[in-house]
Coordinates of N, CA and C in Angstrom, one line a residue:
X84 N 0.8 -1.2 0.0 CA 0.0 0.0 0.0 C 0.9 1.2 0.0
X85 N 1.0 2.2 -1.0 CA 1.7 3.3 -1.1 C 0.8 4.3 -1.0
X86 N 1.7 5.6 -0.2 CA 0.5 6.6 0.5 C 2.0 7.8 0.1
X87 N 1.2 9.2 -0.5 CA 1.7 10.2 -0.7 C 1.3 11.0 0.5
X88 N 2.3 11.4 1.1 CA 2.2 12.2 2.2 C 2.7 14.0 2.6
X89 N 2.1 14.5 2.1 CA 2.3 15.9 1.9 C 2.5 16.7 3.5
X90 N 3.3 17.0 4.2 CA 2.8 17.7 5.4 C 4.5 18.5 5.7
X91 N 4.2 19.9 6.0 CA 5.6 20.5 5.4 C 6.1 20.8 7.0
X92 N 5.4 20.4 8.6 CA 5.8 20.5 10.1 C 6.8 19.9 10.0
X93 N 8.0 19.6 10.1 CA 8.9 18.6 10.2 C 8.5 17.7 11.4
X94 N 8.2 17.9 12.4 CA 7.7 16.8 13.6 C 6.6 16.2 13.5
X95 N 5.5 16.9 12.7 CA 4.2 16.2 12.5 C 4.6 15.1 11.4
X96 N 5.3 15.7 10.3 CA 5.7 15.0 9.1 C 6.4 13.1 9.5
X97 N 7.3 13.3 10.2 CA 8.2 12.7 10.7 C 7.2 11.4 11.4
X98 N 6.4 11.8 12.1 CA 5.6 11.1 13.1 C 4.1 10.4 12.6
X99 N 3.9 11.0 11.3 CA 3.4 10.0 10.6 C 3.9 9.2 9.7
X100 N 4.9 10.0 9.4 CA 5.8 8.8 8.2 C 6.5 7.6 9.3
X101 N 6.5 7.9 10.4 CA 7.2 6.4 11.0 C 5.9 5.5 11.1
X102 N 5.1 6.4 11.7 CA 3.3 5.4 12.3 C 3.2 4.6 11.3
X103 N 2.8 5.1 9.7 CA 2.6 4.8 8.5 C 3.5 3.3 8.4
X104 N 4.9 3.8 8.2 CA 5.9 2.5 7.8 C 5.7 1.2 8.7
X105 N 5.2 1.6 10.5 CA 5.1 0.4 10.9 C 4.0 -0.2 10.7
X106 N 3.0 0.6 10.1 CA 2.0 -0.6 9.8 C 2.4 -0.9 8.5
X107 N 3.6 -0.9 8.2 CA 3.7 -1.7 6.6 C 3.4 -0.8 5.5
X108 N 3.2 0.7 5.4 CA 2.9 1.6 4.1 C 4.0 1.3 3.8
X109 N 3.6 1.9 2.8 CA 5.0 2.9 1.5 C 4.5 3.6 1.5
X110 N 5.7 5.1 1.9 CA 5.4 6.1 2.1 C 6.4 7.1 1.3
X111 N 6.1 8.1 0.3 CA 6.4 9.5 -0.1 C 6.4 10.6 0.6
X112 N 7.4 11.6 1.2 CA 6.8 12.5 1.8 C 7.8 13.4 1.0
X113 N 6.5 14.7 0.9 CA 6.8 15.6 0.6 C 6.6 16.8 1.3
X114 N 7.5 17.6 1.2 CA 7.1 18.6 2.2 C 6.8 20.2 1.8
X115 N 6.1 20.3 0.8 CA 5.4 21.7 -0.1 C 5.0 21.5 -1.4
X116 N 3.9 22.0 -1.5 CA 3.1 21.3 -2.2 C 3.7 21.4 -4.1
X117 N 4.7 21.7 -4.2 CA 5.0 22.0 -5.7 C 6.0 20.4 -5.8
X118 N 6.5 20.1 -4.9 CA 7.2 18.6 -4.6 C 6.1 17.7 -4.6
X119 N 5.3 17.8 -4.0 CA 3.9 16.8 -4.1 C 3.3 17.0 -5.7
X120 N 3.2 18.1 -6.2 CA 2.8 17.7 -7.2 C 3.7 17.1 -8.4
X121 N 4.7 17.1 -8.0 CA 6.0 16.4 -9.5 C 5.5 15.3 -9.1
X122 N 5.3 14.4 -7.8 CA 5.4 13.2 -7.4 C 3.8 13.0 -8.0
X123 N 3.0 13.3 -8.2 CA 1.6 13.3 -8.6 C 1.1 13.7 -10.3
X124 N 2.1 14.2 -10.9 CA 1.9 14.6 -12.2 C 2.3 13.5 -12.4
X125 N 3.6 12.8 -12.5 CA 3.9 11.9 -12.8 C 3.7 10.6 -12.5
X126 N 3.7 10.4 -11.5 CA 3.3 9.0 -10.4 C 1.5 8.6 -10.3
X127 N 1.1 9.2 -10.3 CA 0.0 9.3 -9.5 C -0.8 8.2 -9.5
X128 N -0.7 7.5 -10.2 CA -1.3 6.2 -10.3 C -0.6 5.0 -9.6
X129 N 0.6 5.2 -9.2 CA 1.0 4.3 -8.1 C 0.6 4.7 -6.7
X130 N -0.2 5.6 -6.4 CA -0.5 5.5 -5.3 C -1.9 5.2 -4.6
X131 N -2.1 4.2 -3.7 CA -3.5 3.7 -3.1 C -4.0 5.0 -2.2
X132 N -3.6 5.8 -1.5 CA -3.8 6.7 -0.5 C -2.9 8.1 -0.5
X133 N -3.8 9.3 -0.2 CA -2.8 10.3 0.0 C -3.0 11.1 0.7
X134 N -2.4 11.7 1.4 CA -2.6 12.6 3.1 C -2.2 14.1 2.8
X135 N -3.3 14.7 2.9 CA -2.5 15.9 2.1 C -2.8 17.2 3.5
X136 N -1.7 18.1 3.5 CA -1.8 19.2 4.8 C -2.8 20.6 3.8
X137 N -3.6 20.8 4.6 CA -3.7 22.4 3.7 C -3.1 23.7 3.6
X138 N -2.3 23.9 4.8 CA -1.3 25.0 4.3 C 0.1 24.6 4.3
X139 N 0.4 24.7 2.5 CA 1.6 24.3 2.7 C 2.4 25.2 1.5
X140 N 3.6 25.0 1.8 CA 4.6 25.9 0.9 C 4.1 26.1 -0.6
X141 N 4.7 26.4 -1.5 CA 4.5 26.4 -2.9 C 2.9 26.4 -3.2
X142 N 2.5 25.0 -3.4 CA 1.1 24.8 -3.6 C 0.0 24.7 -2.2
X143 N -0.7 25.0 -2.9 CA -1.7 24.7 -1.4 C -2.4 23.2 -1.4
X144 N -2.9 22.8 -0.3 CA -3.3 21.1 -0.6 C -4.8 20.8 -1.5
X145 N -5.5 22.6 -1.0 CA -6.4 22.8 -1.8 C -6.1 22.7 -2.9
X146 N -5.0 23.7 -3.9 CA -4.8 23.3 -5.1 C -4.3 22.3 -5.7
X147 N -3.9 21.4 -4.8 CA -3.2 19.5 -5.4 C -4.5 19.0 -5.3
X148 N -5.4 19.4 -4.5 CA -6.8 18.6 -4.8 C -7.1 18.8 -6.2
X149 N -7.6 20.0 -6.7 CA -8.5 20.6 -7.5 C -7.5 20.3 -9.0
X150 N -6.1 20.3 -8.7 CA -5.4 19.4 -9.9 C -5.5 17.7 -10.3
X151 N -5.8 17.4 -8.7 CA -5.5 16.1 -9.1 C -6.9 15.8 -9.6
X152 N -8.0 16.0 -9.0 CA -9.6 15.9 -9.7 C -9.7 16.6 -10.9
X153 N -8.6 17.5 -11.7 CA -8.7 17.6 -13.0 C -7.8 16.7 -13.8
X154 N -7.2 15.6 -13.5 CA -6.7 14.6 -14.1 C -7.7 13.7 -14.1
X155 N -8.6 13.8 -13.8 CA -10.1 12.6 -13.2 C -9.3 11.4 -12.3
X156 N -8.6 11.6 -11.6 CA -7.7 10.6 -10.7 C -9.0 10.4 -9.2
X157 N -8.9 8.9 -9.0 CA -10.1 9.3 -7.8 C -9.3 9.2 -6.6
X158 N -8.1 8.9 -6.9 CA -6.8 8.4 -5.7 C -7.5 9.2 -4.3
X159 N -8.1 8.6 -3.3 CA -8.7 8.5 -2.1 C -7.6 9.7 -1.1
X160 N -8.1 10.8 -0.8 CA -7.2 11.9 0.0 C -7.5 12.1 1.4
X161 N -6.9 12.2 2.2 CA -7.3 12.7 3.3 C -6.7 14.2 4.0
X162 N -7.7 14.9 4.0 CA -6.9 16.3 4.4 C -6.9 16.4 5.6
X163 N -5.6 17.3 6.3 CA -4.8 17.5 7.3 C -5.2 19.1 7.7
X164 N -5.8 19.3 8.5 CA -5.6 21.4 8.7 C -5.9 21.5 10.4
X165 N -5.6 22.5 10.2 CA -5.9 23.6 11.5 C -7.0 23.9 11.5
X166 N -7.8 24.4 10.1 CA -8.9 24.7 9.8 C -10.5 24.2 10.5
X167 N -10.9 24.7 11.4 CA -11.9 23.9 12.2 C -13.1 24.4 11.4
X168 N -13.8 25.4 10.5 CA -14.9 26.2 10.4 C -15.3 25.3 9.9
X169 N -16.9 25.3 9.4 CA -17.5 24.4 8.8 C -17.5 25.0 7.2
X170 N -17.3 26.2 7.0 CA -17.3 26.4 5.6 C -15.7 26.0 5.1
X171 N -14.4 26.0 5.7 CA -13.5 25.4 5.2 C -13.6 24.0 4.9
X172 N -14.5 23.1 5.9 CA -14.5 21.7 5.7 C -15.0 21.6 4.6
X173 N -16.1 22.3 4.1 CA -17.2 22.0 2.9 C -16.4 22.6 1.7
X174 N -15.0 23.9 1.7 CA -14.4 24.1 0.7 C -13.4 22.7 0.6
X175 N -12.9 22.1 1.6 CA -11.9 20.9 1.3 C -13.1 20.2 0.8
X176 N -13.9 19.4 0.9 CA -15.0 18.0 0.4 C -15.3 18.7 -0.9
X177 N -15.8 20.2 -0.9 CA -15.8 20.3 -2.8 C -15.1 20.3 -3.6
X178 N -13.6 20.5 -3.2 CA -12.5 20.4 -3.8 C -12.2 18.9 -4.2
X179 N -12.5 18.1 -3.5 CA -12.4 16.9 -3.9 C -11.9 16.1 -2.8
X180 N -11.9 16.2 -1.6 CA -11.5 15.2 -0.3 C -12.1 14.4 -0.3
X181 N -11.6 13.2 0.4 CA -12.5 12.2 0.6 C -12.8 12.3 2.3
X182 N -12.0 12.7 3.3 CA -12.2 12.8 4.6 C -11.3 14.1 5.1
X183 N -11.8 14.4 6.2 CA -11.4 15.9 6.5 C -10.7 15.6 8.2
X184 N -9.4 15.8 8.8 CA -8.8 15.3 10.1 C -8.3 16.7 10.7
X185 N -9.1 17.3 11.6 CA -8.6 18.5 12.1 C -7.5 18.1 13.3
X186 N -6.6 19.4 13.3 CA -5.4 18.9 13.6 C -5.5 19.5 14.9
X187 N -4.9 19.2 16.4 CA -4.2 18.0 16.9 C -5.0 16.9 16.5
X188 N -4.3 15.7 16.2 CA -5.6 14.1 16.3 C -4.5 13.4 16.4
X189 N -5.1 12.3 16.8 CA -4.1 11.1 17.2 C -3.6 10.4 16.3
X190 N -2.7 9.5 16.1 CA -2.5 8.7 15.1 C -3.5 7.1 15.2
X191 N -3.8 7.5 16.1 CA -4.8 5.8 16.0 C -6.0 6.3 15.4
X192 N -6.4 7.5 15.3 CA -7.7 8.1 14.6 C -7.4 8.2 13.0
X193 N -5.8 8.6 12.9 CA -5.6 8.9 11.6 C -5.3 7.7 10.9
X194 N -5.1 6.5 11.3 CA -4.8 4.9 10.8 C -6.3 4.7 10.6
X195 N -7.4 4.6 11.6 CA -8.6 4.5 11.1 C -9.0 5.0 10.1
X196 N -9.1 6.1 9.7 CA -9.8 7.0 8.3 C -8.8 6.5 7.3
X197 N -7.4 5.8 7.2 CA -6.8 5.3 6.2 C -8.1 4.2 6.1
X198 N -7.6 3.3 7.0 CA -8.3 1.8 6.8 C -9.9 2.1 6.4
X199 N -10.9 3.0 6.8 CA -12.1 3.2 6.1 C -12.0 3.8 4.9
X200 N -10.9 4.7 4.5 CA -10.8 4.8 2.9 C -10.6 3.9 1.9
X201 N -9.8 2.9 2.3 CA -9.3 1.5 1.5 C -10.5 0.6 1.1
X202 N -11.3 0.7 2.3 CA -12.7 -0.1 2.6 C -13.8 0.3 1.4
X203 N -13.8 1.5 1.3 CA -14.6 2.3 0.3 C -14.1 2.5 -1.2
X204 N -12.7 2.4 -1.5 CA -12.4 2.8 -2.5 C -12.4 1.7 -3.3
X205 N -12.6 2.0 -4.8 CA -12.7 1.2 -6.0 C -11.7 1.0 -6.2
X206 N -10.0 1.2 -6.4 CA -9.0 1.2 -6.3 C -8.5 0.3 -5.4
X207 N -9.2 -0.2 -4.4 CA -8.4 -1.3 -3.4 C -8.5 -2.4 -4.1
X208 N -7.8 -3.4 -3.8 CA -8.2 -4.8 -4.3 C -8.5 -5.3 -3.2
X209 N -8.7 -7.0 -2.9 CA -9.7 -7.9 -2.2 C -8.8 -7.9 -1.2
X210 N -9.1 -8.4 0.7 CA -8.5 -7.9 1.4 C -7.4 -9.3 2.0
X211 N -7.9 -10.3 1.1 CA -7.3 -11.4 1.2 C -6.5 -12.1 -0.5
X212 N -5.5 -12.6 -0.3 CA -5.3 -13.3 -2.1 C -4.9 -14.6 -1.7
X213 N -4.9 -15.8 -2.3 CA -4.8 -16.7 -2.2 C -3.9 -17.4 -3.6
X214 N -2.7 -18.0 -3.5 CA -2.2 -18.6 -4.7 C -1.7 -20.0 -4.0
X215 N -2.6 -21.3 -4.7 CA -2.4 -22.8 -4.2 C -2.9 -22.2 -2.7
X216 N -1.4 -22.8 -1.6 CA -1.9 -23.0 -0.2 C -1.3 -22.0 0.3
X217 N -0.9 -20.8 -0.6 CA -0.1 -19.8 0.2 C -1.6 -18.3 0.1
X218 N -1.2 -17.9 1.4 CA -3.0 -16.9 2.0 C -2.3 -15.8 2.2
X219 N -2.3 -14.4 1.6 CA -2.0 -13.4 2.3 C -3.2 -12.6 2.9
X220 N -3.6 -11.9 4.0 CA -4.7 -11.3 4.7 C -3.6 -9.7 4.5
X221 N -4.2 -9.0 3.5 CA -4.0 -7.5 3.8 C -4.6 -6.5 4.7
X222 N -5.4 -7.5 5.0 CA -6.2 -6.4 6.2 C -5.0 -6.7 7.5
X223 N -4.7 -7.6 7.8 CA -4.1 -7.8 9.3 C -2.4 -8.4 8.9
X224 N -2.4 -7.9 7.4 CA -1.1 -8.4 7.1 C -0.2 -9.0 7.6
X225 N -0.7 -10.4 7.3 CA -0.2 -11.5 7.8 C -0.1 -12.1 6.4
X226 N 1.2 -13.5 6.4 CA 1.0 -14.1 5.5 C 0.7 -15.7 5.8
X227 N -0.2 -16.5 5.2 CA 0.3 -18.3 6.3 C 0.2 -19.3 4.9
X228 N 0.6 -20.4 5.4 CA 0.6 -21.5 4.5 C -0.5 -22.5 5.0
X229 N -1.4 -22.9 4.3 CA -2.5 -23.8 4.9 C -1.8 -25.5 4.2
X230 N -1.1 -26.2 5.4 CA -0.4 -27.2 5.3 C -1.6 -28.4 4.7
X231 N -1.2 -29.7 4.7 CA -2.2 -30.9 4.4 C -3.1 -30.9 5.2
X232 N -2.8 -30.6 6.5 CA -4.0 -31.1 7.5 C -5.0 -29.8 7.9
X233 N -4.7 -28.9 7.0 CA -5.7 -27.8 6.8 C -5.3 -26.5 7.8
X234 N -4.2 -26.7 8.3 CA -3.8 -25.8 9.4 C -3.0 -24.5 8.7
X235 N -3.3 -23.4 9.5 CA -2.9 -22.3 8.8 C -1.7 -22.0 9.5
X236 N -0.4 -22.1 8.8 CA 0.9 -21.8 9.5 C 1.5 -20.6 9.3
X237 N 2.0 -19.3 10.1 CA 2.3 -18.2 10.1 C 3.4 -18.2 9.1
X238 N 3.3 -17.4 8.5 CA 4.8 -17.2 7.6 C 5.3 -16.0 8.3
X239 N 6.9 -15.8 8.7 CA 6.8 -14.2 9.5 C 7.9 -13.9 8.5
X240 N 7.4 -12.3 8.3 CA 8.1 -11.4 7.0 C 8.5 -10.3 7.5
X241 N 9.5 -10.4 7.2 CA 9.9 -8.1 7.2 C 8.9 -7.6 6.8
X242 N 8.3 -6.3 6.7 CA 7.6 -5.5 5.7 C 8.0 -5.4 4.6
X243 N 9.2 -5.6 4.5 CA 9.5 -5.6 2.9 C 9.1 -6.7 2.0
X244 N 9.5 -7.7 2.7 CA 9.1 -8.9 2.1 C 7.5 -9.0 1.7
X245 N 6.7 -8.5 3.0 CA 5.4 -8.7 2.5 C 5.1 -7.8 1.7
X246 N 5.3 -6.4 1.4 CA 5.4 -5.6 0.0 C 5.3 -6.6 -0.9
X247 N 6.5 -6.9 -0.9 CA 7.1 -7.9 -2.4 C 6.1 -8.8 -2.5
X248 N 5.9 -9.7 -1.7 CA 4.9 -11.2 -1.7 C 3.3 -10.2 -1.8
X249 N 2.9 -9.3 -1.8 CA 1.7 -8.9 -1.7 C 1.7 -8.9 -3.4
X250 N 2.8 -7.5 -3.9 CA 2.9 -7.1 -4.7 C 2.5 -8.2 -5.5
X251 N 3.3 -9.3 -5.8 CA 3.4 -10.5 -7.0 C 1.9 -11.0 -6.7
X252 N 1.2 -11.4 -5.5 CA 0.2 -12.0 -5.8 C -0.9 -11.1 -6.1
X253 N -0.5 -9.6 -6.4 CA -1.9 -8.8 -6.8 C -1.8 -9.0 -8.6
X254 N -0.3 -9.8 -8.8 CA -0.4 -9.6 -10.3 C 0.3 -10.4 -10.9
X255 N -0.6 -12.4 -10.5 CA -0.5 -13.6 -10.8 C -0.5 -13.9 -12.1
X256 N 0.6 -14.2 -12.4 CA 1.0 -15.1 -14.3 C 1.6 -13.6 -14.9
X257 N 1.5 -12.5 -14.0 CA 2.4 -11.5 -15.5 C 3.6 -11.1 -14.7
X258 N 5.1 -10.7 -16.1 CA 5.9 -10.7 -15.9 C 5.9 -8.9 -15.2
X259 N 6.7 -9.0 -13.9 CA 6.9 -7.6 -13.6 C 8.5 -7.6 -13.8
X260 N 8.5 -6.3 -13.8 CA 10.3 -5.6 -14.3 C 10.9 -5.6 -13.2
X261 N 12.0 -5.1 -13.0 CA 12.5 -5.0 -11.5 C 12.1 -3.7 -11.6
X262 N 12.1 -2.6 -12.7 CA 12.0 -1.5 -12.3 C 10.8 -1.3 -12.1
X263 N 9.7 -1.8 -12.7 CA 8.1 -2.1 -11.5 C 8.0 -2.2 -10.5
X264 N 9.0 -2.9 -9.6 CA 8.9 -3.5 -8.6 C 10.1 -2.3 -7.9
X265 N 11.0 -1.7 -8.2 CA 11.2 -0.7 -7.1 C 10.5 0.1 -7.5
X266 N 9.9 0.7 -8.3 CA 9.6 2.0 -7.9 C 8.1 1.6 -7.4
X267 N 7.4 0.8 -7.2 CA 6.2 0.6 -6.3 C 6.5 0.3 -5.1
X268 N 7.7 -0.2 -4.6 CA 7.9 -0.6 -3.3 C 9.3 0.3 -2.1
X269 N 10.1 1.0 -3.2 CA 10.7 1.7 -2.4 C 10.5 2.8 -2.7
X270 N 10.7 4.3 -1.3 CA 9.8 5.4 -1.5 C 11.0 6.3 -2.3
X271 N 10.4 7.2 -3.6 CA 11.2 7.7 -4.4 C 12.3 7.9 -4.2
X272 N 12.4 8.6 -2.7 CA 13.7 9.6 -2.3 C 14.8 8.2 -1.8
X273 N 14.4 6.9 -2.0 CA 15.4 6.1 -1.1 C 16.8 6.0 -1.9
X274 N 17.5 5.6 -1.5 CA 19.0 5.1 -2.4 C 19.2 3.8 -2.1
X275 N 18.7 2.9 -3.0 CA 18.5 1.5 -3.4 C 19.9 1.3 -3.9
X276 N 20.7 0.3 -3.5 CA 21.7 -0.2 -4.3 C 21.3 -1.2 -5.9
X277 N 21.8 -1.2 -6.9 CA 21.5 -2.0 -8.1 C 20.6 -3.1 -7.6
X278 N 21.2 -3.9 -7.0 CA 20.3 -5.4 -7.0 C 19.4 -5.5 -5.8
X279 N 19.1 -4.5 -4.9 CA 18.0 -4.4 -4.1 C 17.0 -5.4 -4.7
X280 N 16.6 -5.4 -5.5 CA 15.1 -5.9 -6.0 C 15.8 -7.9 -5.9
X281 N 16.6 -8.4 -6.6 CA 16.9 -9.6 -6.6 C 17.2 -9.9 -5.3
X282 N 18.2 -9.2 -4.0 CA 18.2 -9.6 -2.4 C 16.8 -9.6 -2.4
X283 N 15.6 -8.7 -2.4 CA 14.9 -8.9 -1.5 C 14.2 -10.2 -2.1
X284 N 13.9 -10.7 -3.2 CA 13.3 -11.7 -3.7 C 14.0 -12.9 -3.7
X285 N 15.1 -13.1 -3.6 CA 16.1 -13.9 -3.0 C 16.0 -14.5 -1.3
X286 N 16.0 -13.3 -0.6 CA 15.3 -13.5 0.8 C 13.6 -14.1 0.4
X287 N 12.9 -13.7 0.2 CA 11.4 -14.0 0.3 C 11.5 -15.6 -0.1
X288 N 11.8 -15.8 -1.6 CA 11.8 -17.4 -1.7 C 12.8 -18.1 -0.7
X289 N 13.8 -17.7 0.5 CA 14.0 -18.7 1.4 C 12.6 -19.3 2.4
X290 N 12.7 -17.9 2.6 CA 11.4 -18.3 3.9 C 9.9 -19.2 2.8
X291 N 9.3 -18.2 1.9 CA 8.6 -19.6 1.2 C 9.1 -21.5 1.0
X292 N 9.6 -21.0 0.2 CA 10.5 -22.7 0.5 C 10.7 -23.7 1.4
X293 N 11.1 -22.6 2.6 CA 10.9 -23.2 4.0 C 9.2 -23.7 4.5
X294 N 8.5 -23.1 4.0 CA 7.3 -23.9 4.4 C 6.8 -24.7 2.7
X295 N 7.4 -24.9 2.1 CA 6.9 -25.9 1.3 C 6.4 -25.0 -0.1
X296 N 6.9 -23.9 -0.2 CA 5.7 -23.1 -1.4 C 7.0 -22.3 -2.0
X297 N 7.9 -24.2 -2.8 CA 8.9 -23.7 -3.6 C 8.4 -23.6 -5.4
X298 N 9.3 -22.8 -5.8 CA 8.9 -22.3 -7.1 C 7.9 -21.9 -7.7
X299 N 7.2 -21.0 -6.5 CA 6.4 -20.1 -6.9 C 6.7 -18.8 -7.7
X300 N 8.1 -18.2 -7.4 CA 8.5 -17.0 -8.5 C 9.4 -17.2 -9.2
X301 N 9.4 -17.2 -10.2 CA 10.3 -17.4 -11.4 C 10.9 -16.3 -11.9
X302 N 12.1 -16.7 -11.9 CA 13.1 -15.5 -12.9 C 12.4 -15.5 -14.6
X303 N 12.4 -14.3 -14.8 CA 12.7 -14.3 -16.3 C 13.9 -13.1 -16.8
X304 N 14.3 -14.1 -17.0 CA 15.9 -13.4 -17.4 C 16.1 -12.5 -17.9
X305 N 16.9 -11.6 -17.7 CA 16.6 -9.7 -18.3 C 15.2 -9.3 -18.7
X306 N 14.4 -9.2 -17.7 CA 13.5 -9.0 -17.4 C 13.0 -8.3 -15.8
X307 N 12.9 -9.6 -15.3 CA 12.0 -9.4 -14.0 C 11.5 -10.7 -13.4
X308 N 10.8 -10.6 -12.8 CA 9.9 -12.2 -12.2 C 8.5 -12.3 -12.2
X309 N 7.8 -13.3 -12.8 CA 6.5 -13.8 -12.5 C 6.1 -14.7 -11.4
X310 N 5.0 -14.4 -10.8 CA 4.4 -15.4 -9.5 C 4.0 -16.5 -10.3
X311 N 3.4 -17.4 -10.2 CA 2.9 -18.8 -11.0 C 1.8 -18.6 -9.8
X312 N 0.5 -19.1 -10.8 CA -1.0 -19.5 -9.7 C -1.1 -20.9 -10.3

């Protein structure tokens, strides 16, 4: 799940980009709105969720709304402000929000209105995938192996790993590139060494293997890798 996160406080910023990562996001952060929108002109379709502040440097979050709803993008937003009046809230929702978070709020409030946007959006996929006996649950992201005797055995993953393993089973029998696969999984600003993408899929098929669910991803040679269903 990749989430663009616009919020230009350095401590606020900071404190949701960690919250975010430990529940397993991918996270972009940008901190004024003319940086959010390069990541949004161009990107914008890699992203499931986006957190946007309303007063912020360069652009306003109002105007990354009212851009991004003139690309007909429905990418699910949640606005961030100070703004308590009811006529600001009703200018963010016509602008194109999908939920409005007046600020101080908690982070356990702001994980909620993630998880009810996912819930609602046409853009999410199913909250569970299944390939053979291997189950991922993206709701409680977990991954397990349902052995012979029907028992569901935990698989335990980095977050990266479950990125990766999510990633391949949202997009069973097709070849993805490696460059598909970092730039959906690590956040733009990272510095990835060359074969980032092969360690991490190199690690994942140990731990698979280890419960019995070998050669499920295949290399394809100067290419990338396919999952097999």
């Amino acid at each position: 799940m990749r989430v663009l996160l616009v919020e230009d406080e350095p401590d606020l910023g900071k404190a949701i980009d960690r919250t975010l990562k430990h529940e397993k996001y991918i996270v972009d952060w940008a901190q004024d709105g003319c940086e959010a929108w390069e990541y949004l002109d161009s990107h914008w379709t890699q992203y499931n969720l986006a957190i946007f502040d309303w007063l912020l440097p360069g652009l306003s979050g109002l105007e990354l709304l009212r851009r991004l709803r003139a690309k007909n993008s429905a990418l699910p937003v949640l606005m961030l402000t100070a703004k308590d009046r009811m006529e600001d809230k009703v200018a963010g929702l016509d602008a194109g929000a999908d939920d409005y978070l007046v600020k101080p709020f908690g982070m356990a409030e702001l994980l909620a209105r993630l998880r009810a946007l996912q819930r609602r959006s046409p853009q999410i996929q199913p909250q569970q995938l299944q390939i053979g006996n291997l189950i991922l649950d993206c709701g409680n992201r977990t991954a397990c192996h349902l052995d012979k005797n029907g028992k569901n055995q935990i698989i335990s993953l980095t977050n990266k790993e479950f990125q990766l393993l999510e990633y391949f089973m949202k997009h069973p029998n097709q070849i993805v590139t490696t460059d598909q696969i970092r730039n959906q999984l690590w956040e733009a600003s990272a510095d990835t060494f060359s074969n980032v993408v092969a360690a991490q899929v190199r690690l994942l098929r140990r731990k698979l293997e280890s419960f019995g669910c070998a050669n499920l991803i295949e290399t394809v040679h100067g290419i990338g890798y396919r999952m097999k269903n």
